[in-house]
Each structure stands twice: as structure tokens, then as C-alpha cells.
Amino acid sequence: MSPSSKTFIPAFGLGNPHLQTLWGPLWRKTVHLDRQRERLWLDDGDFLDLDWYGPHSAEAPLVLVLHGLTGSSNSPYVAGIQAALAAQGRASVALNWRGCSGEPNLLPRSYHSGASEDLAETLRHLKAKRPLAPLYAVGYSLGGNVLLKHLGETGSASGVLGAVAVSVPFRLDQCADRIGQGFSKVYQAHFMREMVAYIKNKQRQFQHDGREDGLAALAALGSLENMRTFWDFDGRVTAPLHGFADAEDYYRRASSRYFLGEIRTPTLIIQAADDPFVFPHSLPSANELSATTQFELQNKGGHVGFVDGTLRQPGYYLERRIPQWLADAGRE
């Protein structure tokens, strides 16, 4: 497939959506990057860790990369896109959402699919730090949902010149249902283990640091046992920690599908029709999209997969398509 092609063709033997989805975390060779970490202190006293890579010149285009649920800047797709962007002469900075950089964050609250306030604060910081750099953003899965929500909330004042969102859970309630079906229950079980471990790890850190207020806030959540579904976790943990009435309220207020029509930033959405996290009816229709949004629905690709080439020499479609689109957007 030529690098300029907009059609994704899976590697022979990887046509199955689950193989596409699992290839990156299970079989992709690690991309090692020599990155510089910066700690961004937030207005509420918490922090985010940012991992910088690529050219240091003041005017080099800068791309903010946003990882998905239980991921980090070390997720294979994050390191992969940072390497691809650097090869194009672009700087990038990978955001680790609260508590995702290998160190628990300082507040009881964590990150979630609607945490656009943290994205907005990060963008303000980047614009102040590199005011001459054209600024773009790329988000995957949860990160893509947060990005689209932010773009819709801010309209023409988004702070970025262009954005790409990949494998977006547009309707969080429907995706919580979808991941509880069939083989996708395997992903659900994985996420539950990781998310409960995230909270327990924070409890241990609060205990060690003597943070009584934080411990009390987490203790008020009740038992962390027997949480099997996203509805369980988001109802008992996400909602009370972040000011939502319940899981349904959180899903309604955080789902990016409700914000798409207000986007004014040039935006590319890349989605696979066989995404095992997303029902086909969860995808937005053409009349829900703003005039500045380009929606590319591929037949195959799984969830943040899009592995092409061959099994011997796998290729990564997103790491060609995204830099190409950003380059084109920068010329317009």
C-alpha cells in the first residue's frame, strides 16, 4: 500500500479485529525513544507528566499525543507515532493522564473519558512554552474522546490548528455495553483489573504519605471488590470521585458524540467498522459532524490496531496516515 493511500488493508493473517487490537500490546516490538520528561503542576495542586521527543527548535510543529484507558506514554502506539512524527521534523509531547506515568497522582480524583479540563490546561502550557510552534493534537480511544469533547466545548478557541482522533468510544454508555459482549469480555476483565489496581496503588501511596483526606475520600467509595463491568466501576468509582450523579450521568456528560457538531478545528477521525469496543450504531452520522470534520471509516482495523504489511514486516497505517494528514493540514 502506498503511504498516501487512505484505505487500510490489514496484514494477511490479521484480518480478525481481535488480532488487530491485540497486536500492539502483545506482539509489537518495543519502540525505545530517548525522551525528556517534564512535570506540569496543575491549578488544583496535582500533576501531569509530559514526555517530549523530536526537534527542540522554537518553530518546529508540535503535536500533543493522548493515550487511552490504562495506557501511558509508553504504550506502543504512542511511542510509534512520536517516532513517525520526529522523522517528519515534528516535535511531539506525550501526555500521561493523572496517575498514568508510573507514579500515583496526588489527589483522590483520577482521569476519565471526559477530563477535558486537564487537556485544556496542558494546551495552555504548551502554547506558553512554545508560542511560535504550530500546535496539533492526536488522541487514541479515551484520549480521542477527551480531545473531541474539548474541541466541541471550545469551538474556534480550541488552541490547536488540527486534530486527529482514533478509535473513539463516541457513546460511553453503549461502549460499556459492547465490551461486555462475546470475546470483548476479555478486554473488560483486563480493564477492570488495571483500574482497580490503579485505585489500590493510590491508596497505598496515600497511606505511605499520611494523606488522611485522600484516604478518607477513597474509603468513602466502599469496597472495590466484585466490579466486573464498566457500569460497576464508573458507578462506584468514576462518578463519585468526579462529581457525577452516577454512571449514566457520567456517560451522558462525557461522551464525545454530543459535542461533535460544535467542532470548528480541522479534525480527522479514523475508525474501524469492526472495532470490538464500539457498536456500529454508536458511530456518528454525517449530519452530526461539523463542516471541519473528516470521518474515515475503515472496514477493518480493530481498536487502535490498523496493522498492515506482513507478519514478518508489519506496518502501522496510523503512523503514516496521521503524519501525512497533519502535514497536509499545516499547508492549508
XYZ file of C-alpha atoms in Angstrom, residues 24-311:
288
model
C 0.297 -3.782 19.593
C 0.218 -4.679 23.293
C 1.173 -8.350 22.836
C 3.451 -8.689 19.822
C 4.739 -5.327 18.640
C 8.439 -4.759 19.190
C 9.070 -2.002 21.696
C 9.943 1.385 20.249
C 12.619 2.889 22.514
C 12.779 6.685 22.481
C 15.118 8.980 24.390
C 12.503 11.395 25.701
C 12.634 14.280 28.131
C 10.105 14.259 30.961
C 8.519 17.448 32.231
C 6.199 17.659 35.231
C 3.288 20.022 34.734
C 1.784 21.229 38.000
C -1.929 21.794 37.674
C -4.009 24.562 39.212
C -5.587 22.115 41.677
C -2.187 21.030 43.051
C -1.977 17.764 41.138
C 0.432 16.998 38.285
C 0.693 15.568 34.789
C 3.902 14.144 33.328
C 4.769 15.113 29.751
C 7.285 13.185 27.633
C 8.940 15.270 24.903
C 10.541 13.942 21.747
C 11.846 15.351 18.483
C 13.339 18.678 17.385
C 13.803 21.381 20.018
C 13.557 24.369 17.694
C 11.066 27.044 18.722
C 9.150 26.942 15.457
C 9.010 23.165 14.794
C 5.394 21.989 14.626
C 4.391 20.422 17.938
C 1.949 17.516 18.329
C 0.347 16.596 21.653
C -0.334 12.834 21.881
C -3.070 11.487 24.187
C -3.142 7.818 25.238
C -6.124 5.606 26.008
C -7.564 3.921 29.091
C -4.908 2.269 31.324
C -2.228 3.320 28.809
C 0.659 5.750 29.129
C 3.325 7.462 27.067
C 4.953 4.004 26.884
C 2.015 2.475 25.009
C 3.322 1.136 21.682
C 1.059 3.355 19.573
C 2.250 6.474 21.452
C 5.962 5.778 21.025
C 5.297 4.714 17.430
C 3.574 7.942 16.433
C 6.188 10.043 18.247
C 8.944 8.326 16.230
C 6.997 8.812 12.983
C 6.385 12.496 13.718
C 10.064 13.102 14.506
C 11.003 11.543 11.162
C 8.834 14.233 9.574
C 10.578 17.016 11.504
C 7.828 17.456 14.069
C 8.250 17.686 17.813
C 5.799 15.807 19.985
C 4.855 15.597 23.616
C 3.040 12.586 25.057
C 0.701 13.387 27.911
C 0.350 10.883 30.723
C -3.094 11.334 32.251
C -3.220 11.662 36.042
C -1.547 8.705 37.714
C -0.510 7.041 34.447
C 3.205 7.905 34.360
C 4.302 5.241 36.836
C 3.618 7.357 39.920
C 0.226 7.826 41.617
C -1.218 11.316 41.336
C -1.722 13.391 44.473
C -5.495 13.827 44.591
C -8.289 11.289 45.087
C -9.645 12.171 41.644
C -8.048 10.468 38.663
C -8.530 10.694 34.906
C -11.587 9.736 32.903
C -13.091 9.909 29.419
C -14.390 13.433 29.899
C -11.344 15.055 31.539
C -11.130 17.885 29.016
C -10.154 20.388 31.722
C -6.782 18.633 32.053
C -6.333 18.738 28.278
C -7.190 22.447 28.171
C -4.649 23.210 30.913
C -1.990 21.206 29.071
C -2.635 23.053 25.811
C -2.321 26.422 27.567
C 1.008 25.295 28.995
C 2.332 24.151 25.613
C 1.302 27.383 23.907
C 3.074 29.395 26.605
C 6.180 27.203 26.441
C 6.481 27.192 22.635
C 4.465 30.175 21.421
C 5.944 30.060 17.900
C 5.213 26.356 17.317
C 2.112 25.387 15.317
C 0.238 23.143 17.759
C -1.720 19.975 16.882
C -3.208 17.093 18.885
C -3.716 13.356 18.358
C -5.861 11.223 20.673
C -6.428 7.470 20.840
C -9.529 5.805 22.296
C -10.204 7.544 25.645
C -7.712 10.232 24.586
C -9.611 10.661 21.335
C -12.896 11.051 23.218
C -11.411 13.714 25.513
C -9.928 15.508 22.506
C -13.192 15.621 20.537
C -15.100 16.746 23.642
C -12.601 19.578 24.158
C -12.808 20.626 20.513
C -16.593 20.783 20.738
C -16.576 22.660 24.032
C -14.150 25.317 22.835
C -15.170 25.735 19.178
C -12.858 28.114 17.347
C -10.818 28.650 20.550
C -9.610 25.027 20.804
C -5.940 26.022 20.944
C -4.885 23.627 18.179
C -4.614 24.068 14.414
C -5.628 20.477 13.645
C -6.593 17.294 15.483
C -6.790 13.549 14.845
C -8.903 11.140 16.908
C -8.574 7.358 16.536
C -10.878 4.515 17.679
C -13.177 6.816 19.625
C -15.806 5.481 22.094
C -18.328 8.101 20.957
C -21.118 6.860 23.275
C -19.608 5.688 26.539
C -22.805 4.001 27.731
C -23.090 1.942 24.567
C -19.383 1.076 24.626
C -19.738 -0.074 28.245
C -22.416 -2.450 26.950
C -20.421 -3.538 23.889
C -17.304 -4.502 25.829
C -19.415 -6.798 27.967
C -20.324 -8.989 24.986
C -18.598 -12.011 23.465
C -14.797 -12.078 23.281
C -14.728 -8.405 24.281
C -15.328 -9.562 27.861
C -11.607 -10.397 27.842
C -10.816 -6.701 27.393
C -13.368 -5.772 30.042
C -11.729 -8.102 32.575
C -8.304 -6.640 31.753
C -9.506 -3.056 32.187
C -11.231 -3.897 35.481
C -8.034 -5.409 36.896
C -5.975 -2.406 35.781
C -8.424 0.235 37.005
C -8.950 -1.358 40.416
C -5.163 -1.749 40.769
C -4.800 1.965 39.911
C -7.076 2.907 42.845
C -5.467 0.440 45.261
C -1.995 1.667 44.330
C -3.113 5.221 45.098
C -4.488 4.067 48.459
C -1.131 2.545 49.346
C 0.664 5.761 48.358
C -1.740 7.904 50.404
C -1.196 5.566 53.376
C 2.579 5.859 52.996
C 2.433 9.657 52.683
C -0.063 10.101 55.528
C -2.643 11.770 53.270
C -5.654 11.311 55.526
C -8.060 13.384 53.401
C -7.227 11.380 50.299
C -7.577 8.074 52.152
C -10.948 9.136 53.513
C -12.188 10.097 50.046
C -11.158 6.729 48.622
C -12.532 4.836 51.627
C -15.893 6.551 51.047
C -16.134 4.710 47.726
C -16.690 1.467 49.624
C -15.418 -1.937 48.609
C -13.510 -2.305 45.345
C -14.390 -5.981 45.134
C -16.764 -7.621 42.648
C -16.538 -4.926 39.993
C -16.905 -6.767 36.718
C -18.296 -4.204 34.284
C -17.661 -0.605 33.290
C -21.095 0.239 34.680
C -19.923 -1.137 38.048
C -16.648 0.771 38.101
C -17.956 4.039 36.716
C -20.962 3.997 39.039
C -18.985 3.197 42.186
C -15.671 4.975 41.454
C -15.587 7.337 38.468
C -18.884 9.101 39.163
C -18.448 9.867 42.896
C -14.786 10.833 42.514
C -15.507 13.341 39.750
C -18.799 14.939 40.657
C -21.202 12.897 38.530
C -24.520 11.647 39.909
C -23.992 8.099 38.643
C -22.528 6.163 35.710
C -25.350 7.232 33.409
C -24.766 10.914 34.228
C -21.031 10.499 33.622
C -21.560 8.742 30.308
C -24.018 11.404 29.136
C -21.798 14.363 30.061
C -18.506 12.849 28.898
C -19.454 11.159 25.593
C -17.856 12.995 22.679
C -20.729 12.247 20.288
C -22.758 15.032 21.873
C -20.038 17.615 21.144
C -19.179 16.811 17.519
C -21.397 19.412 15.886
C -19.625 22.287 17.644
C -16.115 21.413 16.443
C -14.532 24.233 14.418
C -10.957 22.889 14.279
C -9.874 20.877 11.203
C -10.293 17.338 12.526
C -9.721 13.819 11.198
C -11.475 10.853 12.821
C -10.173 7.362 11.962
C -12.427 4.479 12.969
C -12.745 0.778 12.141
C -16.170 -0.694 11.442
C -15.085 -3.902 13.239
C -13.886 -2.153 16.446
C -14.686 -4.661 19.220
C -15.313 -1.828 21.702
C -17.823 0.141 19.612
C -21.238 -0.786 18.200
C -21.828 0.331 14.590
C -24.832 2.344 15.816
C -22.546 4.260 18.190
C -20.796 5.903 15.249
C -21.976 9.415 14.377
C -23.952 10.034 11.207
C -22.731 12.562 8.635
C -25.194 15.201 9.774
C -23.776 15.080 13.320
C -20.316 16.123 12.116
C -19.217 19.719 11.686
C -18.034 21.024 8.333
C -14.425 20.958 9.576
C -14.502 17.237 10.420
C -13.338 14.440 8.122
C -14.534 10.947 9.080
C -12.621 7.957 7.711
C -14.373 4.666 8.444
C -12.229 1.674 7.542
C -13.773 -1.779 7.151
C -11.060 -3.398 9.263
C -8.578 -2.326 11.907
C -9.940 -3.345 15.295
C -9.377 -0.963 18.201
C -6.205 1.133 17.810
C -4.874 -1.626 15.575
C -4.536 -0.856 11.866
C -1.602 -3.221 11.353
C -0.767 -3.787 7.672
C 2.249 -5.060 5.750
C 3.073 -8.678 6.572
C 3.518 -10.663 9.762
